[in-house]
PDB file of C-alpha atoms in Angstrom:
ATOM      1  CA  MET B1022      -2.295  37.966 -45.512  1.00 54.00           C
ATOM      2  CA  GLY B1023      -5.741  37.081 -44.351  1.00 59.00           C
ATOM      3  CA  LYS B1024      -7.586  38.822 -41.610  1.00 61.00           C
ATOM      4  CA  TYR B1025      -7.559  35.822 -39.256  1.00 61.00           C
ATOM      5  CA  ASN B1026      -4.045  34.554 -39.960  1.00 58.00           C
ATOM      6  CA  TYR B1027      -2.322  34.360 -36.587  1.00 56.00           C
ATOM      7  CA  PHE B1028       0.136  31.508 -37.237  1.00 56.00           C
ATOM      8  CA  SER B1029       3.112  33.862 -37.358  1.00 53.00           C
ATOM      9  CA  GLN B1030       2.282  35.217 -33.902  1.00 55.00           C
ATOM     10  CA  ARG B1031       1.910  31.829 -32.192  1.00 57.00           C
ATOM     11  CA  GLN B1032       4.468  31.181 -29.485  1.00 59.00           C
ATOM     12  CA  LYS B1033       5.546  27.830 -28.139  1.00 62.00           C
ATOM     13  CA  SER B1034       4.237  27.432 -24.645  1.00 64.00           C
ATOM     14  CA  VAL B1035       5.161  24.995 -21.921  1.00 64.00           C
ATOM     15  CA  PRO B1036       2.288  22.608 -21.195  1.00 62.00           C
ATOM     16  CA  PRO B1037       0.794  22.863 -17.719  1.00 64.00           C
ATOM     17  CA  PRO B1038       2.030  20.342 -15.135  1.00 61.00           C
ATOM     18  CA  HIS B1039      -1.076  18.161 -15.352  1.00 60.00           C
ATOM     19  CA  ARG B1040      -0.540  17.736 -19.126  1.00 64.00           C
ATOM     20  CA  ARG B1041       3.114  16.660 -19.001  1.00 66.00           C
ATOM     21  CA  GLY B1042       2.398  13.018 -18.177  1.00 73.00           C
ATOM     22  CA  VAL B1043       3.307  10.793 -15.278  1.00 72.00           C
ATOM     23  CA  HIS B1044       6.271  11.823 -13.151  1.00 74.00           C
ATOM     24  CA  PRO B1045       9.231   9.395 -13.467  1.00 78.00           C
ATOM     25  CA  VAL B1046       9.275   8.796  -9.699  1.00 81.00           C
ATOM     26  CA  MET B1047       5.676   7.614  -9.827  1.00 77.00           C
ATOM     27  CA  ARG B1048       6.537   5.294 -12.714  1.00 80.00           C
ATOM     28  CA  GLY B1049       9.375   3.845 -10.639  1.00 85.00           C
ATOM     29  CA  ILE B1050       7.098   3.287  -7.662  1.00 84.00           C
ATOM     30  CA  GLY B1051       4.558   1.576  -9.906  1.00 83.00           C
ATOM     31  CA  CYS B1052       7.244  -0.654 -11.406  1.00 85.00           C
ATOM     32  CA  ILE B1053       8.493  -1.669  -7.961  1.00 88.00           C
ATOM     33  CA  LEU B1054       4.938  -2.386  -6.792  1.00 88.00           C
ATOM     34  CA  MET B1055       4.346  -4.592  -9.839  1.00 90.00           C
ATOM     35  CA  ILE B1056       7.210  -6.761  -8.601  1.00 93.00           C
ATOM     36  CA  VAL B1057       6.724  -6.528  -4.818  1.00 93.00           C
ATOM     37  CA  VAL B1058       2.949  -7.080  -4.590  1.00 93.00           C
ATOM     38  CA  PRO B1059       2.921 -10.544  -6.274  1.00 94.00           C
ATOM     39  CA  ILE B1060       5.941 -11.720  -4.236  1.00 94.00           C
ATOM     40  CA  PHE B1061       4.352 -10.488  -1.015  1.00 94.00           C
ATOM     41  CA  SER B1062       1.013 -12.040  -2.015  1.00 95.00           C
ATOM     42  CA  TYR B1063       2.617 -15.421  -2.720  1.00 93.00           C
ATOM     43  CA  ALA B1064       4.440 -15.406   0.631  1.00 93.00           C
ATOM     44  CA  LEU B1065       1.223 -14.462   2.422  1.00 95.00           C
ATOM     45  CA  ALA B1066      -0.684 -17.148   0.478  1.00 94.00           C
ATOM     46  CA  VAL B1067       1.781 -19.843   1.598  1.00 92.00           C
ATOM     47  CA  VAL B1068       1.292 -18.750   5.205  1.00 93.00           C
ATOM     48  CA  LEU B1069      -2.510 -18.636   4.817  1.00 94.00           C
ATOM     49  CA  VAL B1070      -2.748 -22.068   3.182  1.00 94.00           C
ATOM     50  CA  ASN B1071      -0.584 -23.656   5.870  1.00 92.00           C
ATOM     51  CA  TYR B1072      -2.618 -21.915   8.581  1.00 94.00           C
ATOM     52  CA  GLY B1073      -5.854 -23.002   6.911  1.00 93.00           C
ATOM     53  CA  LEU B1074      -4.709 -26.633   6.778  1.00 92.00           C
ATOM     54  CA  GLN B1075      -3.834 -26.522  10.496  1.00 93.00           C
ATOM     55  CA  GLN B1076      -7.212 -24.979  11.340  1.00 93.00           C
ATOM     56  CA  GLY B1077      -9.144 -27.429   9.160  1.00 90.00           C
ATOM     57  CA  TRP B1078     -10.411 -25.102   6.466  1.00 89.00           C
ATOM     58  CA  PRO B1079     -12.337 -27.028   3.790  1.00 92.00           C
ATOM     59  CA  LEU B1080      -9.883 -26.716   0.900  1.00 90.00           C
ATOM     60  CA  PRO B1081     -10.466 -28.965  -2.136  1.00 90.00           C
ATOM     61  CA  ILE B1082      -8.155 -31.986  -2.201  1.00 88.00           C
ATOM     62  CA  GLU B1083      -7.218 -31.251  -5.827  1.00 89.00           C
ATOM     63  CA  TRP B1084      -5.537 -28.021  -4.693  1.00 89.00           C
ATOM     64  CA  LEU B1085      -3.242 -29.734  -2.204  1.00 90.00           C
ATOM     65  CA  GLY B1086       0.118 -31.362  -2.892  1.00 85.00           C
ATOM     66  CA  PHE B1087       2.106 -31.117  -6.108  1.00 82.00           C
ATOM     67  CA  PRO B1088      -0.190 -30.757  -9.159  1.00 81.00           C
ATOM     68  CA  GLN B1089      -0.688 -33.875 -11.268  1.00 82.00           C
ATOM     69  CA  LEU B1090       0.155 -33.253 -14.904  1.00 83.00           C
ATOM     70  CA  PRO B1091      -1.485 -35.183 -17.749  1.00 87.00           C
ATOM     71  CA  PRO B1092       0.668 -37.994 -19.220  1.00 87.00           C
ATOM     72  CA  LEU B1093       0.572 -36.395 -22.666  1.00 89.00           C
ATOM     73  CA  LEU B1094       2.212 -33.256 -21.267  1.00 85.00           C
ATOM     74  CA  LEU B1095       4.894 -35.310 -19.510  1.00 84.00           C
ATOM     75  CA  ARG B1096       6.148 -36.610 -22.867  1.00 87.00           C
ATOM     76  CA  LEU B1097       7.741 -33.235 -23.554  1.00 88.00           C
ATOM     77  CA  SER B1098      11.330 -33.187 -22.336  1.00 87.00           C
ATOM     78  CA  SER B1099      11.273 -29.497 -21.386  1.00 90.00           C
ATOM     79  CA  VAL B1100       8.191 -30.008 -19.196  1.00 87.00           C
ATOM     80  CA  VAL B1101       9.819 -32.983 -17.459  1.00 87.00           C
ATOM     81  CA  ALA B1102      12.951 -30.901 -16.818  1.00 90.00           C
ATOM     82  CA  LEU B1103      10.825 -28.063 -15.395  1.00 87.00           C
ATOM     83  CA  VAL B1104       8.848 -30.443 -13.152  1.00 84.00           C
ATOM     84  CA  ASN B1105      12.035 -32.047 -11.854  1.00 85.00           C
ATOM     85  CA  TRP B1106      13.532 -28.626 -11.154  1.00 88.00           C
ATOM     86  CA  LEU B1107      10.373 -27.466  -9.345  1.00 82.00           C
ATOM     87  CA  GLN B1108      10.271 -30.611  -7.197  1.00 81.00           C
ATOM     88  CA  GLY B1109      13.657 -29.587  -5.842  1.00 84.00           C
ATOM     89  CA  PHE B1110      11.896 -26.769  -3.937  1.00 79.00           C
ATOM     90  CA  PRO B1111       9.288 -28.548  -1.789  1.00 77.00           C
ATOM     91  CA  ALA B1112       8.613 -25.451   0.327  1.00 74.00           C
ATOM     92  CA  LEU B1113       7.499 -23.528  -2.772  1.00 75.00           C
ATOM     93  CA  THR B1114       5.664 -26.268  -4.639  1.00 77.00           C
ATOM     94  CA  ASN B1115       3.808 -27.953  -1.777  1.00 85.00           C
ATOM     95  CA  ASN B1116       0.103 -27.124  -2.257  1.00 88.00           C
ATOM     96  CA  LEU B1117       0.997 -25.168  -5.409  1.00 88.00           C
ATOM     97  CA  ILE B1118      -2.528 -24.798  -6.817  1.00 91.00           C
ATOM     98  CA  ALA B1119      -3.939 -23.544  -3.502  1.00 93.00           C
ATOM     99  CA  ASN B1120      -1.022 -21.141  -3.138  1.00 93.00           C
ATOM    100  CA  LEU B1121      -1.563 -19.732  -6.648  1.00 93.00           C
ATOM    101  CA  ILE B1122      -5.317 -19.309  -6.148  1.00 95.00           C
ATOM    102  CA  PHE B1123      -4.787 -17.558  -2.818  1.00 96.00           C
ATOM    103  CA  THR B1124      -2.067 -15.421  -4.455  1.00 96.00           C
ATOM    104  CA  ILE B1125      -4.441 -14.210  -7.185  1.00 97.00           C
ATOM    105  CA  VAL B1126      -7.113 -13.348  -4.614  1.00 96.00           C
ATOM    106  CA  LEU B1127      -4.578 -11.505  -2.443  1.00 96.00           C
ATOM    107  CA  ILE B1128      -3.213  -9.546  -5.421  1.00 96.00           C
ATOM    108  CA  ILE B1129      -6.750  -8.361  -6.204  1.00 96.00           C
ATOM    109  CA  LEU B1130      -7.431  -7.447  -2.565  1.00 96.00           C
ATOM    110  CA  ILE B1131      -4.109  -5.659  -2.021  1.00 94.00           C
ATOM    111  CA  GLY B1132      -4.406  -3.820  -5.351  1.00 92.00           C
ATOM    112  CA  GLY B1133      -7.951  -2.744  -4.521  1.00 93.00           C
ATOM    113  CA  MET B1134      -6.974  -1.492  -1.074  1.00 94.00           C
ATOM    114  CA  MET B1135      -4.009   0.412  -2.527  1.00 91.00           C
ATOM    115  CA  SER B1136      -6.257   2.005  -5.175  1.00 91.00           C
ATOM    116  CA  ILE B1137      -8.789   3.137  -2.586  1.00 94.00           C
ATOM    117  CA  LEU B1138      -6.024   4.477  -0.339  1.00 93.00           C
ATOM    118  CA  TYR B1139      -4.381   6.303  -3.271  1.00 89.00           C
ATOM    119  CA  GLY B1140      -7.709   7.842  -4.289  1.00 89.00           C
ATOM    120  CA  TYR B1141      -8.370   9.043  -0.751  1.00 92.00           C
ATOM    121  CA  ILE B1142      -4.880  10.540  -0.380  1.00 90.00           C
ATOM    122  CA  TYR B1143      -5.145  12.158  -3.834  1.00 86.00           C
ATOM    123  CA  LYS B1144      -8.478  13.690  -2.866  1.00 87.00           C
ATOM    124  CA  LEU B1145      -6.919  15.134   0.305  1.00 89.00           C
ATOM    125  CA  PHE B1146      -3.594  16.373  -1.048  1.00 86.00           C
ATOM    126  CA  GLY B1147      -4.100  16.564  -4.817  1.00 80.00           C
ATOM    127  CA  PRO B1148      -4.981  19.585  -6.905  1.00 79.00           C
ATOM    128  CA  PRO B1149      -8.310  21.288  -6.249  1.00 79.00           C
ATOM    129  CA  GLU B1150     -11.387  19.967  -7.953  1.00 77.00           C
ATOM    130  CA  TYR B1151     -12.082  23.270  -9.652  1.00 77.00           C
ATOM    131  CA  GLY B1152      -9.456  25.393 -11.389  1.00 77.00           C
ATOM    132  CA  PRO B1153      -9.255  29.178 -11.381  1.00 77.00           C
ATOM    133  CA  THR B1154     -11.615  29.477 -14.344  1.00 80.00           C
ATOM    134  CA  ASP B1155     -14.112  26.812 -13.264  1.00 79.00           C
ATOM    135  CA  VAL B1156     -17.283  27.491 -11.392  1.00 77.00           C
ATOM    136  CA  PRO B1157     -18.878  24.797  -9.239  1.00 75.00           C
ATOM    137  CA  PRO B1158     -22.319  23.691 -10.347  1.00 77.00           C
ATOM    138  CA  VAL B1159     -25.169  25.788  -9.020  1.00 81.00           C
ATOM    139  CA  ARG B1160     -27.179  24.092  -6.308  1.00 83.00           C
ATOM    140  CA  VAL B1161     -30.773  24.858  -7.101  1.00 84.00           C
ATOM    141  CA  LYS B1162     -33.717  22.971  -5.726  1.00 82.00           C
ATOM    142  CA  VAL B1163     -36.134  22.408  -8.556  1.00 81.00           C
ATOM    143  CA  LYS B1164     -39.766  21.907  -7.704  1.00 80.00           C
ATOM    144  CA  ARG B1165     -41.423  18.915  -9.239  1.00 81.00           C
ATOM    145  CA  TYR B1166     -43.707  19.783 -12.119  1.00 80.00           C
ATOM    146  CA  LYS B1167     -47.343  19.172 -11.290  1.00 79.00           C
ATOM    147  CA  ARG B1168     -50.277  19.632 -13.631  1.00 74.00           C
TER     148      ARG B1168
END
């Protein structure tokens, strides 16, 4: 045996909690938020677009009403079936383009606010910045070098 052979003495250790990965509860919350945030954003977008039309917001005319599809696309039977099915829900498809654009903007805003809030809460209640073996950086004022 060699002098530095320690493989026979190695024991299996349990990884520390921060190395085990994401907790399953947090994965579940993230999965639910991936479903709830777009639905909530679309509902809020419908309300905002209707409110904006009542208040006279300058929305482009192309965004309003049911979207006009190119005639070449309407030759496909599956697209025609989908369009006919969607036209059966006028509350959802009225001003569809405006609703989708507002939905994308709201998803970005809500996601950004949730990220900032999560970061702030993590900073308050999360693990300390420095572990038991870490030392914070030394605060030394360095004088500017002058010749």
